Short mmCIF file of C-alpha atoms in Angstrom, two decimals:
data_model
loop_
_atom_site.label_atom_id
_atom_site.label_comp_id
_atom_site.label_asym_id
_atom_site.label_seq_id
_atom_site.Cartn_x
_atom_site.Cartn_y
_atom_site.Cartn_z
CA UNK A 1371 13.18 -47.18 0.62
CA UNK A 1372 15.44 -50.37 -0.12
CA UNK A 1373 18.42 -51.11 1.44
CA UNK A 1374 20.86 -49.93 -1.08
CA UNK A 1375 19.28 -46.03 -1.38
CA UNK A 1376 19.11 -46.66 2.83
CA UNK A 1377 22.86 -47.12 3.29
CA UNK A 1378 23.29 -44.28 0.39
CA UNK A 1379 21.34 -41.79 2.08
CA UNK A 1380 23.69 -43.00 5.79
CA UNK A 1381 26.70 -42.32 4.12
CA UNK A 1382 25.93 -39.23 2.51
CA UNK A 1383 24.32 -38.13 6.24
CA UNK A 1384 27.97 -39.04 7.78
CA UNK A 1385 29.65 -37.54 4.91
CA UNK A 1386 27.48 -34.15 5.61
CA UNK A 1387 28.32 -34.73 9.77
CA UNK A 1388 31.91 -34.67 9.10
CA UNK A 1389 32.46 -32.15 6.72
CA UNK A 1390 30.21 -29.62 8.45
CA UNK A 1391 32.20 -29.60 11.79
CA UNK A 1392 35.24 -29.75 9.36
CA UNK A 1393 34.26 -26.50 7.58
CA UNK A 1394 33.44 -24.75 10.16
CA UNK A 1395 36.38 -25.59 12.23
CA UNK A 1396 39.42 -25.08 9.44
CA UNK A 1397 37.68 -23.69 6.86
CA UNK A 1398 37.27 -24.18 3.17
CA UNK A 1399 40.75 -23.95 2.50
CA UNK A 1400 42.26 -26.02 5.60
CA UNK A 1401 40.17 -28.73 5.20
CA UNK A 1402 41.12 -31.80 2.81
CA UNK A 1403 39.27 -34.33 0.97
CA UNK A 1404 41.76 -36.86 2.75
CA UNK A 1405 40.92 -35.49 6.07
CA UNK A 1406 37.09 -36.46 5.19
CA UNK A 1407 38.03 -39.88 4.07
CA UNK A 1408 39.98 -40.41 6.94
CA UNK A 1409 37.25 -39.20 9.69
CA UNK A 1410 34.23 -40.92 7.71
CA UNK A 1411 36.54 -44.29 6.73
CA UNK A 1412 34.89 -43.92 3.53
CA UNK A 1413 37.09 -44.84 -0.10
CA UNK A 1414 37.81 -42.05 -2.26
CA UNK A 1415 35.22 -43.73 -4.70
CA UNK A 1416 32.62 -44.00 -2.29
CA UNK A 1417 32.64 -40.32 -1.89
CA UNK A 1418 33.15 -39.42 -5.21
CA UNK A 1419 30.36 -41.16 -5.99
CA UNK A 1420 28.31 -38.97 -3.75
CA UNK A 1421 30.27 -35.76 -4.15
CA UNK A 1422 31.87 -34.89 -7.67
CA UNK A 1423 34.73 -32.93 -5.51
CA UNK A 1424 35.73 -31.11 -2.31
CA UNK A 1425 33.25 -27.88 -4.11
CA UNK A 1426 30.04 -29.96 -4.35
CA UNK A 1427 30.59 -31.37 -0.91
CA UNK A 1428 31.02 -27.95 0.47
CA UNK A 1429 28.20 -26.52 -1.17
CA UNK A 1430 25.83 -29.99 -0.16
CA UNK A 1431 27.40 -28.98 3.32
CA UNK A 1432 26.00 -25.23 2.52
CA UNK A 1433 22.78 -26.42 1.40
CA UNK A 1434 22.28 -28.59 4.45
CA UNK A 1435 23.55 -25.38 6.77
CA UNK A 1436 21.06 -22.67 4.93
CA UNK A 1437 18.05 -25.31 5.44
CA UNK A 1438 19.15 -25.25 9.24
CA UNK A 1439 18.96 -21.78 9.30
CA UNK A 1440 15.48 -21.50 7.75
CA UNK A 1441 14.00 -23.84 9.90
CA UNK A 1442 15.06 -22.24 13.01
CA UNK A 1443 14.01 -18.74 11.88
CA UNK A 1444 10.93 -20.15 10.97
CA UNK A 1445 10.29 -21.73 14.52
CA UNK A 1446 11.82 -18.28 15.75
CA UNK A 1447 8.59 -16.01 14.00
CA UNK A 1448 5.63 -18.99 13.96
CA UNK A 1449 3.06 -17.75 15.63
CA UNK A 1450 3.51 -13.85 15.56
CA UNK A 1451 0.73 -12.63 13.60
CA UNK A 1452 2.56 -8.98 12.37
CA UNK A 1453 4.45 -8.97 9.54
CA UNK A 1454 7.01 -6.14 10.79
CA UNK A 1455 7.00 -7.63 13.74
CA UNK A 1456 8.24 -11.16 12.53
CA UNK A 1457 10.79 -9.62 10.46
CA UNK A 1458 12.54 -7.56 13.02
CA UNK A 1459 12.39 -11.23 15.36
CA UNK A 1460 13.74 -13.26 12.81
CA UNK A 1461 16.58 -10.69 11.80
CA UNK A 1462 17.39 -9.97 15.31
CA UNK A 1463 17.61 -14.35 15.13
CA UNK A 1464 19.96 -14.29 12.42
CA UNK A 1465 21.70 -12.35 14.51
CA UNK A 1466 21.87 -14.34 17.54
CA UNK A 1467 23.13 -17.26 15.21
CA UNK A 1468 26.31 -15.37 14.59
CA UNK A 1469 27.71 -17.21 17.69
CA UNK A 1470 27.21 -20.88 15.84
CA UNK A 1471 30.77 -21.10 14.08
CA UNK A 1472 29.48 -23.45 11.17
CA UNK A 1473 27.11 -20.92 10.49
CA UNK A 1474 29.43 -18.30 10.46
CA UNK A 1475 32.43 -20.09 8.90
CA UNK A 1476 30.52 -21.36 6.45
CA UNK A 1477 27.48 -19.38 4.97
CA UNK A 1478 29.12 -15.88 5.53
CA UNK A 1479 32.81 -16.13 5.40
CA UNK A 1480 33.56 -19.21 2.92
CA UNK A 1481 30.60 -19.47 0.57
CA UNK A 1482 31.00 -16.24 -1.49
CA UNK A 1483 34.42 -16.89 -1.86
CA UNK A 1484 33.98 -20.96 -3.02
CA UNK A 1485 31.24 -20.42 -4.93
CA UNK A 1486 31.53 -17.40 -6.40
CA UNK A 1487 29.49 -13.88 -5.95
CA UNK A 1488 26.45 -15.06 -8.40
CA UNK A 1489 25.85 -18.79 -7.79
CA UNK A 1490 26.51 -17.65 -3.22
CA UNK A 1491 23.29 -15.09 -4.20
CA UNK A 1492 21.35 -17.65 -6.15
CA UNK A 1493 22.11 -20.19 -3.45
CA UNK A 1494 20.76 -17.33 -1.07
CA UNK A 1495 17.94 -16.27 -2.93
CA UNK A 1496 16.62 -20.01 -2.14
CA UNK A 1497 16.91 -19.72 1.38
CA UNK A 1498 18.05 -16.26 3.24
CA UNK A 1499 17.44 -13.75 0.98
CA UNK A 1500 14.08 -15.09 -0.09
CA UNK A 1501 12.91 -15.46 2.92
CA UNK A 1502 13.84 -11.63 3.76
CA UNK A 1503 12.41 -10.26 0.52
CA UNK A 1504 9.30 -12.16 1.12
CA UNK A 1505 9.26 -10.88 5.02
CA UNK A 1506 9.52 -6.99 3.38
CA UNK A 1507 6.92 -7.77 0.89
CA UNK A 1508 4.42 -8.92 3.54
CA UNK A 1509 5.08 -5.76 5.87
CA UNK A 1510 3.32 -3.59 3.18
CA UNK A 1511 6.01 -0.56 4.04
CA UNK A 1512 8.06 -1.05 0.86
CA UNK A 1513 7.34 0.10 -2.31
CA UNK A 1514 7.16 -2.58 -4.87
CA UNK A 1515 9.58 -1.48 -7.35
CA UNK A 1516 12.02 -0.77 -4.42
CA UNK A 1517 11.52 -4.59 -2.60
CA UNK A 1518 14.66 -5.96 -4.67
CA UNK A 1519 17.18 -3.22 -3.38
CA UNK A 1520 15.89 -2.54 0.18
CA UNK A 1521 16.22 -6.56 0.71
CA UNK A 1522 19.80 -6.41 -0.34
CA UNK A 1523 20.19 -2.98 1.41
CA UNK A 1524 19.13 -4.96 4.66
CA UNK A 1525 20.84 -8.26 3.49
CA UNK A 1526 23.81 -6.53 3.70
CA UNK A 1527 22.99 -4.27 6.87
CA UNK A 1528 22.42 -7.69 8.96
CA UNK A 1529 25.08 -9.26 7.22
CA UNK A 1530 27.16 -6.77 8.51
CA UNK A 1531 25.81 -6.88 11.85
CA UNK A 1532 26.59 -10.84 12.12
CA UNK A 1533 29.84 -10.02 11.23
CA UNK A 1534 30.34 -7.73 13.72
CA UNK A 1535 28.90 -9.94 16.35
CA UNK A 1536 30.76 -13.13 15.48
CA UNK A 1537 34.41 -10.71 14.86
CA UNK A 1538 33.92 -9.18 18.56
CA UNK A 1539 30.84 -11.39 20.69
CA UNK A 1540 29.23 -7.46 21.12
CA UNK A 1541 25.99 -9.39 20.61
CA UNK A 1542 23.98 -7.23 22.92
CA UNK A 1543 25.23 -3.94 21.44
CA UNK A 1544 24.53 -5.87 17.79
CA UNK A 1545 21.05 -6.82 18.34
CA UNK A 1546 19.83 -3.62 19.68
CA UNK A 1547 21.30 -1.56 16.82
CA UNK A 1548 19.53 -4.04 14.38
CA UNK A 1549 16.34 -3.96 16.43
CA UNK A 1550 16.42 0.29 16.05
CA UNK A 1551 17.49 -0.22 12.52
CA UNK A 1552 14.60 -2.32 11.23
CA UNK A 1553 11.84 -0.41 13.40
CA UNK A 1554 13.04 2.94 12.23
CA UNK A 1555 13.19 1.29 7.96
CA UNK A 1556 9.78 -0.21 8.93
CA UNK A 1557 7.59 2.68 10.99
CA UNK A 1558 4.82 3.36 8.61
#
């Protein structure tokens, strides 16, 4: 990598740093482009030519918070060998993440709302909700032509759940209702 594409790839890294904690401290709404410029010390055109506004640096910050999430739940289920069994671990994961307030702020409370309904679910489909409707396909227990809506059936169920969890820290009361949940959608 030269230099130049080096100090490019930096500054969008410090950009990201910034306007993560940012987002997930004031929110979409409460946080300003001029508050990023200020806390990175970057020029207006130096971030503009990294981020066409304060909607593609939110969704870049999205992006780099859905990967996050992947790669933990990932780590969370390597290694366990049944599919049912990996699903209900990484849900009851997603779960525990509630208490991380980017993740919260960010991917569940501000996304659908900045980005809109469809391009939020296409966004998801990459990383979330793929990764559910590809744990339900490998269990076996769902009928094919039924994989689309049971995923956002229990999309929305854990969704829900997270809410819950982040709204009133009843994490313990959360996880095991998600734990009966998925073993009772998943006995055979």
């Amino acid at each position: 990598m030269n230099l130049k594409a080096e100090r490019g790839a930096a500054t969008r890294d410090r950009v990201l740093t910034v306007a993560r904690r940012l987002f997930a401290e004031q929110g979409y709404e409460g946080t300003s482009i001029e508050t990023v410029l200020q806390e990175t010390g970057l020029s207006r055109g130096a971030l503009y030519h990294h981020y066409s506004g304060k909607d593609a640096l939110f969704e870049a910050v999205l992006e780099q918070v859905e990967t996050s999430v992947g790669v933990r739940l990932m780590e969370t289920v390597k290694g366990i060998t049944d599919p049912a069994e990996a699903l209900v671990t990484g849900c009851l994961a997603w779960v525990r993440m509630a208490r991380d307030p980017a993740i919260r702020r960010i991917v569940l409370i501000d996304a659908p709302a900045v980005l809109g309904w469809e391009r939020w679910r296409a966004l998801e489909e990459r990383h979330a909700f793929g990764m559910l409707k590809a744990a339900l396909r490998a269990t076996g227990r769902v009928p094919r032509e039924a994989l689309d809506v049971y995923a956002h059936m229990l999309l929305a169920a854990i969704n829900e759940s997270v809410l819950l969890v982040a709204r009133g820290n009843e994490l313990e009361g959360a996880e095991r209702a998600v734990e009966d949940f998925l073993h009772r959608l998943l006995r055979p």
